[in-house]
Every structure is written in structure tokens, then in C-alpha cells.
Coordinates of C-alpha atoms and ligand atoms in Angstrom, one line a residue:
M1 CA 4.2 23.1 5.5
I2 CA 0.7 23.2 4.0
A3 CA -2.4 22.3 6.1
L4 CA -4.9 21.0 3.5
S5 CA -8.4 22.4 3.6
N6 CA -11.7 21.2 2.0
Y7 CA -13.7 23.0 -0.6
V8 CA -17.3 22.5 0.5
A9 CA -20.4 24.6 -0.1
G10 CA -18.5 27.3 -1.9
A11 CA -15.7 27.9 0.7
W12 CA -12.4 26.5 1.7
T13 CA -12.6 25.2 5.3
P14 CA -9.9 23.8 7.5
G15 CA -9.9 20.2 8.6
S16 CA -10.2 19.1 12.2
G17 CA -9.1 16.1 14.3
D18 CA -5.7 14.4 14.4
A19 CA -3.3 15.6 11.7
K20 CA -1.8 13.0 9.3
P21 CA 1.5 14.2 7.9
L22 CA 2.2 14.2 4.2
Y23 CA 5.8 13.2 3.3
N24 CA 8.3 13.5 0.5
P25 CA 8.9 9.7 0.3
A26 CA 12.4 10.1 -1.1
T27 CA 13.7 12.3 1.8
E28 CA 11.0 11.7 4.5
A29 CA 10.6 15.5 4.9
V30 CA 7.2 16.5 6.1
L31 CA 5.4 18.7 3.4
G32 CA 1.9 19.1 4.8
E33 CA -0.9 17.6 6.8
V34 CA -4.4 16.4 6.4
R35 CA -7.1 16.3 9.1
P36 CA -10.0 13.9 8.7
G37 CA -12.8 16.1 10.2
G38 CA -14.2 19.5 9.5
V39 CA -16.3 18.5 6.5
D40 CA -20.1 19.2 6.7
H41 CA -21.2 16.2 4.7
A42 CA -24.8 17.1 4.5
A43 CA -24.0 20.7 3.4
A44 CA -21.7 19.4 0.7
L45 CA -24.4 17.0 -0.7
A46 CA -27.1 19.7 -0.5
Y47 CA -24.9 22.3 -2.3
A48 CA -24.1 19.9 -5.1
R49 CA -27.7 18.9 -5.5
Q50 CA -29.2 22.4 -5.2
R51 CA -26.6 24.5 -7.0
G52 CA -24.2 22.4 -9.1
G53 CA -26.7 19.9 -10.5
P54 CA -29.3 22.3 -11.8
A55 CA -26.6 24.5 -13.4
L56 CA -25.0 21.6 -15.2
Q57 CA -28.3 20.1 -16.2
A58 CA -29.3 23.4 -17.9
L59 CA -26.4 22.9 -20.3
S60 CA -26.3 20.6 -23.3
F61 CA -23.7 17.9 -23.7
A62 CA -21.8 20.2 -26.1
Q63 CA -21.7 23.0 -23.6
R64 CA -20.5 20.7 -20.8
G65 CA -17.9 19.3 -23.2
A66 CA -16.7 22.9 -23.8
L67 CA -16.2 23.3 -20.0
L68 CA -14.1 20.1 -19.9
K69 CA -12.0 21.4 -22.7
Q70 CA -11.3 24.6 -20.8
L71 CA -10.5 22.6 -17.6
S72 CA -8.1 20.3 -19.5
K73 CA -6.3 23.4 -20.9
K74 CA -6.2 25.2 -17.6
L75 CA -4.6 22.2 -15.8
H76 CA -2.2 21.7 -18.6
E77 CA -1.1 25.3 -18.2
H78 CA 0.1 24.3 -14.7
R79 CA 1.8 21.1 -15.9
D80 CA 5.3 22.0 -14.7
E81 CA 4.2 23.1 -11.2
L82 CA 2.1 19.9 -10.9
I83 CA 4.9 17.7 -12.0
E84 CA 7.0 19.1 -9.2
I85 CA 4.4 18.4 -6.6
S86 CA 3.9 14.9 -7.9
A87 CA 7.7 14.3 -7.5
S88 CA 7.9 15.7 -4.0
N89 CA 4.6 14.3 -2.5
G90 CA 4.4 11.0 -4.4
G91 CA 7.9 10.0 -5.3
N92 CA 7.1 10.2 -9.0
T93 CA 9.8 10.6 -11.6
R94 CA 9.1 13.1 -14.3
G95 CA 7.9 10.3 -16.6
D96 CA 5.6 8.9 -13.8
A97 CA 4.2 12.3 -13.1
K98 CA 3.4 13.0 -16.8
F99 CA 1.7 9.6 -17.0
D100 CA -0.7 10.7 -14.2
L101 CA -1.1 14.3 -15.2
D102 CA -1.4 13.9 -19.0
G103 CA -3.7 11.0 -18.3
A104 CA -6.0 13.4 -16.4
T105 CA -5.9 16.3 -19.0
G106 CA -6.1 13.8 -21.9
T107 CA -9.2 12.1 -20.5
L108 CA -10.8 15.5 -19.9
A109 CA -10.0 16.4 -23.5
Y110 CA -11.4 13.1 -24.7
Y111 CA -14.7 13.6 -23.0
A112 CA -14.7 17.3 -24.2
A113 CA -14.6 15.9 -27.7
L114 CA -17.3 13.4 -27.0
G115 CA -19.5 16.2 -25.6
A116 CA -19.1 18.1 -28.9
E117 CA -20.1 14.9 -30.8
L118 CA -23.2 14.4 -28.6
G119 CA -24.3 18.0 -29.5
E120 CA -26.9 20.3 -28.2
H121 CA -29.0 17.7 -26.4
R122 CA -29.8 17.2 -22.8
H123 CA -30.8 13.5 -23.1
L124 CA -29.5 10.6 -25.1
V125 CA -31.4 8.1 -27.2
D126 CA -30.6 4.5 -26.4
G127 CA -31.0 2.1 -29.3
D128 CA -33.7 2.1 -32.0
G129 CA -37.4 2.6 -31.3
T130 CA -39.7 -0.4 -31.6
Q131 CA -43.4 -1.1 -32.4
L132 CA -45.2 -2.1 -29.2
G133 CA -48.9 -2.0 -30.3
R134 CA -51.0 -3.5 -33.0
T135 CA -49.9 -0.8 -35.3
P136 CA -46.7 1.4 -35.4
R137 CA -48.8 4.1 -33.7
F138 CA -47.9 2.8 -30.2
W139 CA -44.1 3.1 -30.1
G140 CA -41.3 2.3 -27.6
Q141 CA -38.0 4.0 -27.2
H142 CA -35.3 3.9 -24.5
I143 CA -33.9 7.2 -23.4
L144 CA -31.1 8.2 -21.0
T145 CA -31.5 11.3 -18.8
T146 CA -29.3 12.9 -16.2
R147 CA -29.9 11.7 -12.6
P148 CA -30.3 14.7 -10.3
G149 CA -27.7 13.4 -7.8
V150 CA -24.1 13.8 -6.9
G151 CA -21.0 11.8 -7.9
V152 CA -19.0 11.1 -4.7
H153 CA -15.6 10.1 -6.0
I154 CA -13.2 8.4 -3.6
N155 CA -9.7 8.2 -5.2
A156 CA -6.6 6.0 -4.5
F157 CA -3.3 7.5 -3.6
N158 CA -1.4 6.2 -6.7
F159 CA -3.1 8.3 -9.4
P160 CA -4.1 11.6 -7.7
A161 CA -4.5 13.4 -11.0
W162 CA -5.8 10.8 -13.4
G163 CA -8.1 9.2 -10.8
M164 CA -9.8 12.5 -10.2
G165 CA -9.7 13.6 -13.8
E166 CA -11.3 10.5 -15.3
K167 CA -14.1 10.3 -12.8
M168 CA -15.0 14.0 -13.0
A169 CA -14.9 14.0 -16.8
C170 CA -17.6 11.4 -17.0
A171 CA -19.8 12.8 -14.3
L172 CA -19.6 16.4 -15.4
L173 CA -20.3 15.6 -19.1
A174 CA -23.3 13.6 -17.9
G175 CA -24.5 16.7 -16.0
V176 CA -23.7 15.5 -12.5
P177 CA -21.8 17.6 -9.9
V178 CA -18.9 15.9 -8.1
I179 CA -17.3 15.7 -4.7
E180 CA -13.7 14.5 -5.1
K181 CA -12.0 12.8 -2.2
A182 CA -8.2 12.5 -2.5
G183 CA -6.1 9.5 -1.2
T184 CA -4.2 10.9 1.7
P185 CA -0.5 10.0 1.1
S186 CA -0.3 12.0 -2.2
A187 CA -3.1 14.5 -1.5
L188 CA -1.0 17.6 -2.2
L189 CA -1.3 17.1 -5.9
A190 CA -5.0 16.6 -5.9
Y191 CA -5.3 19.6 -3.6
R192 CA -3.4 21.9 -5.9
M193 CA -5.4 20.7 -8.9
A194 CA -8.6 21.4 -6.9
Q195 CA -7.4 24.9 -6.2
I196 CA -6.7 25.4 -9.9
V197 CA -10.2 24.1 -10.8
V198 CA -11.9 26.3 -8.2
D199 CA -9.9 29.5 -9.0
S200 CA -10.5 29.1 -12.7
G201 CA -14.2 29.7 -12.2
I202 CA -14.8 27.5 -15.3
L203 CA -17.4 25.3 -13.6
P204 CA -20.7 26.5 -12.2
E205 CA -20.8 26.9 -8.4
G206 CA -21.5 23.6 -6.7
A207 CA -20.4 21.5 -9.7
F208 CA -17.0 20.7 -8.0
Q209 CA -16.2 20.2 -4.4
F210 CA -13.0 18.7 -2.9
V211 CA -12.4 16.8 0.3
A212 CA -9.0 16.1 1.7
G213 CA -10.3 14.6 4.9
S214 CA -12.7 11.7 5.3
V215 CA -15.9 11.1 3.4
T216 CA -16.9 8.0 5.4
G217 CA -19.9 9.9 7.0
M218 CA -21.0 11.2 3.7
L219 CA -21.8 7.7 2.5
D220 CA -24.4 7.4 5.2
L221 CA -26.2 10.4 3.7
C222 CA -26.2 9.5 0.0
G223 CA -29.5 9.0 -1.7
P224 CA -31.0 7.0 -4.6
M225 CA -29.9 9.5 -7.3
D226 CA -26.3 9.7 -6.1
M227 CA -23.4 7.7 -7.4
V228 CA -20.4 6.5 -5.3
A229 CA -17.3 5.7 -7.4
F230 CA -14.5 4.2 -5.4
T231 CA -10.9 3.3 -6.4
G232 CA -8.6 1.6 -3.9
S233 CA -8.0 -1.6 -2.1
A234 CA -10.2 -4.6 -2.0
V235 CA -10.6 -4.2 1.8
T236 CA -12.0 -0.7 1.6
A237 CA -14.1 -1.6 -1.4
A238 CA -15.8 -4.3 0.7
L239 CA -16.5 -1.8 3.5
I240 CA -18.1 0.6 1.0
R241 CA -20.1 -2.1 -0.7
G242 CA -21.4 -3.2 2.7
N243 CA -22.4 0.4 3.9
R244 CA -25.9 0.0 5.3
N245 CA -27.3 3.2 3.8
L246 CA -25.9 2.6 0.4
V247 CA -27.4 -0.9 0.4
A248 CA -30.8 0.2 1.9
R249 CA -31.3 3.1 -0.6
N250 CA -29.9 1.2 -3.6
V251 CA -27.4 3.9 -4.2
R252 CA -25.3 3.2 -7.3
V253 CA -21.8 2.2 -6.4
N254 CA -18.9 1.5 -8.7
L255 CA -15.8 -0.2 -7.2
E256 CA -12.4 -0.4 -8.8
A257 CA -10.2 -2.5 -6.6
D258 CA -6.9 -4.3 -6.7
S259 CA -6.1 -7.0 -9.2
I260 CA -3.4 -9.7 -9.6
N261 CA -2.8 -8.8 -13.3
S262 CA -1.2 -11.4 -15.6
A263 CA 1.2 -11.3 -18.6
I264 CA 1.3 -14.5 -20.7
L265 CA 4.0 -15.5 -23.1
G266 CA 2.8 -17.8 -25.9
P267 CA 4.7 -21.0 -26.6
D268 CA 5.5 -19.9 -30.2
V269 CA 7.5 -16.8 -29.2
E270 CA 11.2 -17.0 -29.7
D271 CA 14.1 -15.2 -28.0
G272 CA 15.1 -12.1 -30.1
S273 CA 11.7 -11.8 -31.9
D274 CA 9.8 -8.5 -31.9
T275 CA 7.1 -10.1 -29.9
F276 CA 9.6 -11.2 -27.2
E277 CA 11.2 -7.8 -27.1
Q278 CA 7.8 -6.2 -26.7
F279 CA 7.0 -8.6 -23.8
L280 CA 10.3 -7.8 -21.9
A281 CA 10.0 -4.0 -22.5
N282 CA 6.4 -3.9 -21.2
L283 CA 7.2 -6.0 -18.2
H284 CA 10.1 -3.7 -17.4
V285 CA 7.9 -0.6 -17.6
D286 CA 5.1 -2.2 -15.5
M287 CA 7.5 -3.3 -12.8
T288 CA 9.3 0.1 -12.5
Q289 CA 6.8 2.8 -13.6
K290 CA 5.4 4.5 -10.5
A291 CA 7.6 2.0 -8.5
G292 CA 5.0 -0.7 -9.4
Q293 CA 2.1 1.2 -7.8
K294 CA -0.3 0.9 -10.7
C295 CA -3.5 -1.1 -10.3
T296 CA -2.9 -2.4 -13.8
A297 CA 0.8 -3.4 -13.2
V298 CA 1.7 -7.1 -14.0
R299 CA 2.0 -9.2 -10.8
R300 CA 2.1 -12.7 -12.4
I301 CA 4.2 -13.5 -15.5
F302 CA 3.3 -16.8 -17.1
V303 CA 6.1 -18.3 -19.2
P304 CA 6.5 -21.6 -21.0
A305 CA 8.9 -23.6 -18.7
A306 CA 11.5 -23.9 -21.5
M307 CA 11.7 -20.0 -21.8
L308 CA 11.8 -19.3 -18.1
A309 CA 15.6 -18.8 -17.8
T310 CA 15.7 -16.6 -21.0
V311 CA 12.9 -14.4 -19.7
A312 CA 14.5 -14.1 -16.2
E313 CA 17.9 -13.2 -17.7
G314 CA 16.3 -10.5 -20.0
L315 CA 14.4 -8.9 -17.1
V316 CA 17.3 -9.0 -14.6
E317 CA 19.4 -7.1 -17.2
R318 CA 16.7 -4.5 -17.7
L319 CA 15.9 -4.1 -14.0
G320 CA 19.6 -3.9 -13.2
G321 CA 19.9 -0.9 -15.5
T322 CA 17.2 1.1 -13.9
R323 CA 18.5 4.0 -11.9
I324 CA 16.6 4.3 -8.6
G325 CA 16.6 7.3 -6.4
D326 CA 15.1 10.7 -5.6
P327 CA 13.0 11.8 -8.5
A328 CA 14.4 15.3 -8.1
D329 CA 17.3 13.9 -10.1
D330 CA 16.3 13.8 -13.8
N331 CA 18.4 10.7 -14.4
V332 CA 16.4 8.6 -12.0
R333 CA 14.0 6.2 -13.6
M334 CA 12.3 4.7 -10.5
G335 CA 11.4 6.6 -7.3
P336 CA 10.4 5.4 -3.9
V337 CA 6.9 3.9 -2.9
A338 CA 4.5 6.6 -1.7
S339 CA 4.6 6.2 2.1
Q340 CA 6.1 4.4 5.0
E341 CA 2.9 2.2 5.2
Q342 CA 3.4 1.2 1.6
L343 CA 7.0 0.4 2.2
R344 CA 6.0 -1.8 5.2
D345 CA 3.2 -3.5 3.2
V346 CA 5.4 -4.1 0.1
R347 CA 8.2 -5.7 2.2
A348 CA 5.7 -7.9 4.1
G349 CA 4.1 -8.9 0.8
I350 CA 7.4 -9.9 -0.8
Q351 CA 8.3 -11.9 2.4
K352 CA 5.0 -13.8 2.0
L353 CA 5.6 -14.5 -1.6
L354 CA 9.1 -15.7 -0.7
A355 CA 7.5 -18.7 1.1
V356 CA 6.4 -20.1 -2.3
A357 CA 9.0 -18.5 -4.7
D358 CA 12.7 -17.9 -5.0
A359 CA 14.2 -14.4 -5.5
V360 CA 15.7 -14.0 -9.0
T361 CA 16.6 -10.4 -8.2
G362 CA 15.8 -7.8 -5.5
G363 CA 14.2 -8.7 -2.1
V364 CA 13.3 -7.0 1.1
E365 CA 16.7 -5.6 2.1
P366 CA 16.6 -1.8 2.7
L367 CA 17.8 0.4 -0.2
G368 CA 19.6 3.5 1.0
E369 CA 19.5 5.1 4.4
R370 CA 16.5 7.4 3.9
G371 CA 13.3 7.3 1.9
Y372 CA 10.8 4.6 1.1
F373 CA 12.8 2.7 -1.6
V374 CA 12.2 -0.9 -2.6
R375 CA 14.4 -3.0 -4.8
P376 CA 12.8 -4.1 -8.1
T377 CA 12.0 -7.7 -7.2
L378 CA 11.5 -10.5 -9.6
L379 CA 10.5 -13.9 -8.1
R380 CA 10.2 -17.4 -9.6
A381 CA 7.4 -19.6 -8.3
K382 CA 8.3 -23.0 -6.9
D383 CA 4.7 -24.1 -7.3
A384 CA 2.6 -22.5 -10.0
R385 CA -0.6 -23.3 -8.0
A386 CA 0.4 -21.8 -4.7
Q387 CA -2.6 -19.8 -3.6
V388 CA -0.8 -16.7 -2.3
L389 CA 0.7 -16.0 -5.8
H390 CA -2.9 -15.6 -7.2
E391 CA -4.3 -13.8 -4.1
L392 CA -1.8 -11.3 -2.8
E393 CA -1.3 -8.0 -4.5
V394 CA 2.2 -6.6 -3.6
F395 CA 1.6 -3.0 -4.6
G396 CA 5.2 -2.2 -5.5
P397 CA 8.0 -3.1 -8.0
C398 CA 7.5 -6.8 -7.6
A399 CA 6.3 -9.6 -10.0
T400 CA 6.6 -13.4 -10.1
L401 CA 7.6 -15.6 -13.0
I402 CA 5.3 -18.6 -13.1
P403 CA 6.2 -21.5 -15.4
Y404 CA 3.5 -23.4 -17.4
S405 CA 3.8 -26.2 -20.0
G406 CA 2.9 -24.1 -23.0
E407 CA -0.6 -25.7 -23.1
V408 CA -3.4 -23.0 -23.4
G409 CA -5.9 -24.8 -21.1
E410 CA -3.3 -24.9 -18.3
V411 CA -2.5 -21.2 -18.5
V412 CA -6.2 -20.2 -18.7
D413 CA -6.8 -22.0 -15.4
L414 CA -3.8 -20.4 -13.8
V415 CA -4.6 -16.9 -14.9
N416 CA -8.2 -17.3 -13.8
F417 CA -7.1 -18.3 -10.3
G418 CA -6.6 -14.5 -9.8
G419 CA -10.4 -14.4 -9.3
G420 CA -11.1 -11.5 -11.8
G421 CA -8.6 -9.0 -13.1
L422 CA -8.4 -5.5 -14.6
V423 CA -6.1 -6.5 -17.4
A424 CA -4.2 -9.4 -18.8
S425 CA -1.6 -9.1 -21.6
A426 CA -0.8 -11.9 -23.9
Y427 CA 2.2 -12.1 -26.4
S428 CA 1.9 -14.5 -29.3
D429 CA 1.8 -14.7 -33.1
D430 CA -0.1 -18.0 -33.0
R431 CA -3.7 -17.1 -33.8
G432 CA -5.1 -20.4 -32.5
F433 CA -3.3 -19.9 -29.2
V434 CA -4.6 -16.3 -28.9
E435 CA -8.2 -17.2 -29.8
S436 CA -8.3 -20.0 -27.2
L437 CA -6.7 -17.9 -24.6
V438 CA -9.1 -15.0 -25.1
A439 CA -12.1 -17.3 -25.0
G440 CA -10.9 -18.8 -21.7
I441 CA -9.9 -15.6 -19.8
A442 CA -12.2 -12.9 -21.2
P443 CA -15.1 -13.5 -18.8
W444 CA -12.6 -13.0 -15.9
H445 CA -11.2 -9.7 -17.2
G446 CA -12.2 -6.2 -18.0
R447 CA -9.4 -5.8 -20.6
I448 CA -7.1 -8.0 -22.6
W449 CA -4.1 -6.5 -24.3
L450 CA -2.7 -8.5 -27.2
G451 CA 1.0 -8.1 -28.2
S452 CA 2.4 -9.5 -31.4
E453 CA 4.9 -8.8 -34.2
K454 CA 2.3 -6.7 -36.0
T455 CA 1.6 -4.4 -33.0
H456 CA 5.3 -4.0 -31.9
G457 CA 5.9 -0.3 -31.3
Q458 CA 2.3 0.7 -32.2
A459 CA 0.8 1.6 -28.9
L460 CA 1.1 2.2 -25.2
G461 CA 1.6 -0.9 -23.1
P462 CA -1.1 -2.8 -21.1
G463 CA -0.5 -0.6 -18.0
A464 CA -2.1 2.5 -19.7
V465 CA -5.8 3.0 -19.3
L466 CA -7.3 4.7 -22.3
P467 CA -10.6 6.6 -22.2
A468 CA -12.0 5.1 -25.3
T469 CA -12.0 1.6 -23.8
I470 CA -13.3 0.4 -20.4
H471 CA -11.4 0.2 -17.2
G472 CA -12.5 -2.2 -14.5
G473 CA -12.9 -5.9 -14.0
P474 CA -15.0 -8.6 -12.5
G475 CA -14.7 -10.3 -9.1
R476 CA -11.5 -9.5 -7.2
A477 CA -11.0 -6.3 -9.4
G478 CA -14.1 -4.8 -7.8
G479 CA -16.8 -5.7 -10.4
G480 CA -16.8 -2.1 -11.7
E481 CA -16.5 -0.4 -15.0
E482 CA -15.4 3.1 -15.8
L483 CA -14.6 5.0 -19.1
G484 CA -15.1 3.3 -22.4
G485 CA -16.3 6.4 -24.4
R486 CA -20.0 6.9 -24.1
R487 CA -20.2 4.0 -21.6
G488 CA -18.5 6.1 -19.0
L489 CA -21.5 8.3 -18.7
M490 CA -23.9 5.5 -17.9
P491 CA -23.5 5.4 -14.1
Y492 CA -24.8 9.0 -14.1
L493 CA -27.7 8.5 -16.4
Q494 CA -31.1 6.8 -16.0
R495 CA -32.4 4.6 -18.7
T496 CA -36.1 4.9 -19.1
A497 CA -38.4 3.0 -21.5
L498 CA -40.9 5.5 -23.1
Q499 CA -44.1 3.9 -24.4
G500 CA -46.7 5.9 -26.3
D501 CA -47.7 7.7 -29.4
R502 CA -45.0 7.4 -32.0
A503 CA -45.3 11.1 -32.9
V504 CA -44.3 12.0 -29.3
V505 CA -42.0 9.1 -28.3
G506 CA -40.2 8.7 -31.6
K507 CA -40.0 12.3 -32.7
A508 CA -39.6 14.3 -29.5
F509 CA -37.4 11.8 -27.7
G510 CA -36.2 9.3 -30.4
N511 CA -34.2 9.7 -33.6
E512 CA -37.2 10.0 -35.9
A513 CA -37.5 13.0 -38.2
Ligands
LIG601 P1 -7.4 2.5 0.1 O1 -6.6 2.5 1.3 O2 -8.4 1.5 -0.1 O3 -7.9 4.0 0.0 C1 -8.6 4.4 -1.2 C2 -9.5 5.6 -0.9 O4 -10.5 5.2 0.1 C3 -8.7 6.7 -0.2 O5 -9.2 7.9 -0.6 C4 -9.1 6.5 1.3 O6 -8.9 7.7 2.1 C5 -10.5 6.1 1.2 N1 -11.0 5.3 2.3 C6 -10.4 4.6 3.2 N2 -11.3 4.0 4.1 C7 -12.5 4.5 3.7 C8 -13.8 4.2 4.3 N3 -14.0 3.5 5.3 N4 -14.8 4.9 3.7 C9 -14.6 5.7 2.6 N5 -13.4 5.9 2.1 C10 -12.4 5.3 2.6 O7 -6.4 2.3 -1.2 P2 -5.1 3.1 -1.5 O8 -4.0 2.6 -0.6 O9 -5.3 4.6 -1.6 O10 -4.8 2.6 -3.0 C11 -4.0 1.5 -3.3 C12 -4.9 0.4 -3.8 O11 -5.8 0.9 -4.8 C13 -4.2 -0.8 -4.4 O12 -4.7 -2.0 -3.9 C14 -4.5 -0.7 -5.9 O13 -4.6 -1.9 -6.6 C15 -5.9 -0.1 -5.9 N6 -6.1 0.7 -7.1 C16 -7.1 0.2 -8.0 C17 -7.3 0.9 -9.1 C18 -8.4 0.5 -10.1 O14 -8.7 1.3 -11.0 N7 -8.9 -0.7 -10.0 C19 -6.6 2.1 -9.4 C20 -5.7 2.5 -8.5 C21 -5.4 1.8 -7.4 P3 -7.6 7.9 2.9 O15 -6.5 7.9 2.0 O16 -7.8 9.2 3.6 O17 -7.6 6.7 3.9

């Protein structure tokens, strides 16, 4: 059994306080433990600010990008070992584990390439310069410089690798040191990755620290140059947003919370068409990949009433063919949920939805004698406007079919009842329908994924977060934004308007030759 320690101020130190066991969710075997205390929060922040920050800020974007490239390679070298940990402490099939791990190394590699593109600079130019005085002599130019603070990154349990990788890629490329906090139930994977990062010696001292225990006290010590990036539930997001110190000192906070994501089938789509097959295939992946524990997974499936039975039949067939079990078996396609608490919450959530929906397949009955397994559960709404359908995230292999008339205005209203989402996916070959739908739902979403005959087989489904485009969403989804290429660096940079002699402002800081 492994007792997880914290890497703070240049040393691994044990946790203290009551131990929380880490399980193999397929067998319920105890694999390790995490203790919440033992972290000197002030020392961690000081070490990052005094050691890691200056060392990173002395490097150019290209040099920091080169470090990210090495990190990506180093973690990839340990891929098989990390896949095994992801299966044992996380319940991930090999496919699920690769999705998380390759997502992490791929995002690090993406930002490494962006660093090379940004070149040997230490600041970025933001937009074109502009004349501010009576003559072009007095010139204005916005620039972006690295904030001398710390990225305090609080990660959810469901993507221990990708969550840490995507946050640290952006911060480190911007020149900001990071303190990574792992979600407890799956912390073994993040812990092993942290060991690899530290042992590699790739990053300057103080650029990377790791906390397995609690960071709650650290939030009370953050200052105006720091950045807290959180991923997790809406309940914890609200606690962090309300932290008195963060509010009083105007500390930047980015929140990625849960989301009642939608898939919408257009009224033009016929059974057997490529668009329809794409719709069913993506729904099947979203419901079963990582046992439905993806913040981007579809929870609400909007279908024209006339197609409801056909969609239900197609999904039941696919879900029925999904082999569920211990991911140690290579033939298994869906593992358990990550923890006993998750199992309890998912079952309670399905039970609540069953008050307003009928079960098409699945349900809350236990599956097997051991392990935290949930039946893939497809529900059919009795009342499309029942509030709980649009408010409750069941973080497991569960989604609800919701009929609509086929009229775009109606489905726009229903989708937006979700109060703000990470991603909505729409499947249609009717351009008019798609244009009206996008116009209606875009303000409520961070991302819209459009499936059609032309895109069939061309790309990863809507559940995949890609570094070139943003991840996040308004309202319920936390109101945050991460990634999106160069946009991902913005939380760590300060935009400053420079006003003065064009020879200095435009030439030394702007793009003028
Ligand atoms: P969670 O319970 O909210 O925990 C998230 C993180 O916050 C964990 O590291 C947790 O540490 C930490 N934490 C808990 N209380 C805290 C506090 N008072 N102050 C500071 N940190 C605190 O969420 P989860 O169960 O790990 O993750 C599942 C949820 O995350 C789902 O609702 C899912 O939709 C959402 N999610 C969203 C995204 C997104 O990008 N929008 C991505 C993935 C998941 P401990 O584990 O030690 O408690």
C-alpha cells in the first residue's frame, strides 16, 4: 500500500491527519492512502514565487516550449506503467486510460509547438498599435507580460492525467510555476506522474509542486498575481468562488464545473443515414467511455418525437453489446465508477430522474457482487420540461431521451434550460436548422460540435477536448475558459496598454520594424 506524500518546497513530505483509502473500484482492494494535512501552504507559495517563477520567466516562450516537449516525451515513455495505474486506481479500461494519458501528453506537445511558434520573446504583442496623439509620434500598444504569481491547480478525479497536463501546459508556457492538487479517489495516477516530472529534473526547481492532500488553506494565502484554476463539481466551485481572500484580493479564478450536456438530432435525419449512425455511435461512446464520468458526456438527448423509438432501439442494442467488468480484462469496454461515493451518488441520481422518466434500459439494481459497477442506463422523459432533467448531473453511464416536436425554437429553449453548458452536439444536414440552432444555443455554451454526413468519420466525437479550441462554458458550467491555443495562456498574463513615443512603444514592444 502506498502512502501518498506531497512535493512541496523541493522535498517529498508525508501527509498528516485522517487517512483516506484509495481503492481499486473493480475489486474494492485498498491500494493506498491520502492524508489531508502536512502541507506547508505558505512555504509552497513562497517557493514557487521565489524559485520557480524567476527561473521560468528568465526563459523565452520557445525555451519553455522545449521543456514542455521533453515533459510530454518523458511521460509518454512511462505510458504502459501509467495505463496500469489508471486501470487499478480509477477503473479505466485501456481505451479510457489512453484517452486521459494521451490527452495529457498531446496537450503538452501542442503547447510545446505553440512555444516554438511564439519564439524567443518574453512578452506577447496584443493586437495592432494605434495613434493616440495629434501625430503618430504618440503611440498606443497593448502587450501581455507574465504575472509573477503561482498557478494553483485543483483537479477533478475523473481526468487525473489530462486535467493536470492541460493546466500545467498553459501556465508553464506562460512562465508561471504550478502547484497541482489531485482529486483524491484517483490520486495514485497523478502522484506517479508527479514523481516522473520531479525525477526527470526537466523543470527548474520550484516550477512544479504537487499536493495529494488538501489545498483549502492555500486559497486563504493566494495573492493578486496568483491564479486558481479549479475543475470539479458545481458545489465546490461555488465554495471557491466565495472564498473571502480570493474575493478580497481579486485573485484570478477559473472554474470548470459540471454541465448537463446535450445532443440534438435534427428533424431531417433519417434512420440508416451516415448522420444518424454518427449520432448513435457518439452517444454510445459518451455514455460508456470512462463509465460516463466525463464532464463533457451527454446527459440529455433531444430527439424528434417521431424518431424516439428508433433512437432508443439503436442505443439499447449498442449498450447491450458493451462488455462491463474489471478493466484488467482486455475485452472489457466499460469499467466501474471511480469510488463508492460515486456509486452511491450515481444510483441516487438515477433514482431521482426515474421520478420524471421511464427506464429504457439499465437502472439502479447492483451489477455483480464486488466493485462499483453501474448498469448503462438510458431513460425516456415523461415530461420534457421537468426541471430535474435539466439540473441534475448524474456523473455516470446515464442519459435521458427527451422528445421534441422537431421545431428548432422548442429545442433551443429546452437545451438552454440546462443553464449553461460545456458542449452541445447537433446532428443535421439541414443548414437552416443548424444555423438557427447555433444562433439560439451558442451564448449558453462554450463549444458546439456539429455532426453531418460530410463530417462522418472525420474527427473525434464531442466528448473530446482539443487544445486548439476552448474548453469551458457559461453559467452552470462554471463560467470559465481553458485551452484554445494562445487563449489558454491569458489567465497567466497581464494585458497592459503602453502609451508613449512610437519609437519605444511600437519598436521595442510592438511589431514595428
Ligand atoms: P469535487 O468533489 O468538486 O472535487 C474537485 C477538486 O476540488 C478535488 O481535487 C477536491 O479535492 C477539491 N476540493 C474539494 N473541496 C475543496 C475545497 N473546499 N477547497 C478546495 N478544493 C476542494 O469534484 P470531483 O468529484 O473530483 O469531480 C467530479 C465533478 O467534476 C463532476 O461534477 C464533473 O462534471 C466535474 N468536472 C468538470 C470538468 C470541466 O472541465 N468542467 C472536468 C472534469 C470534471 P478532494 O478530492 O481531495 O476532495
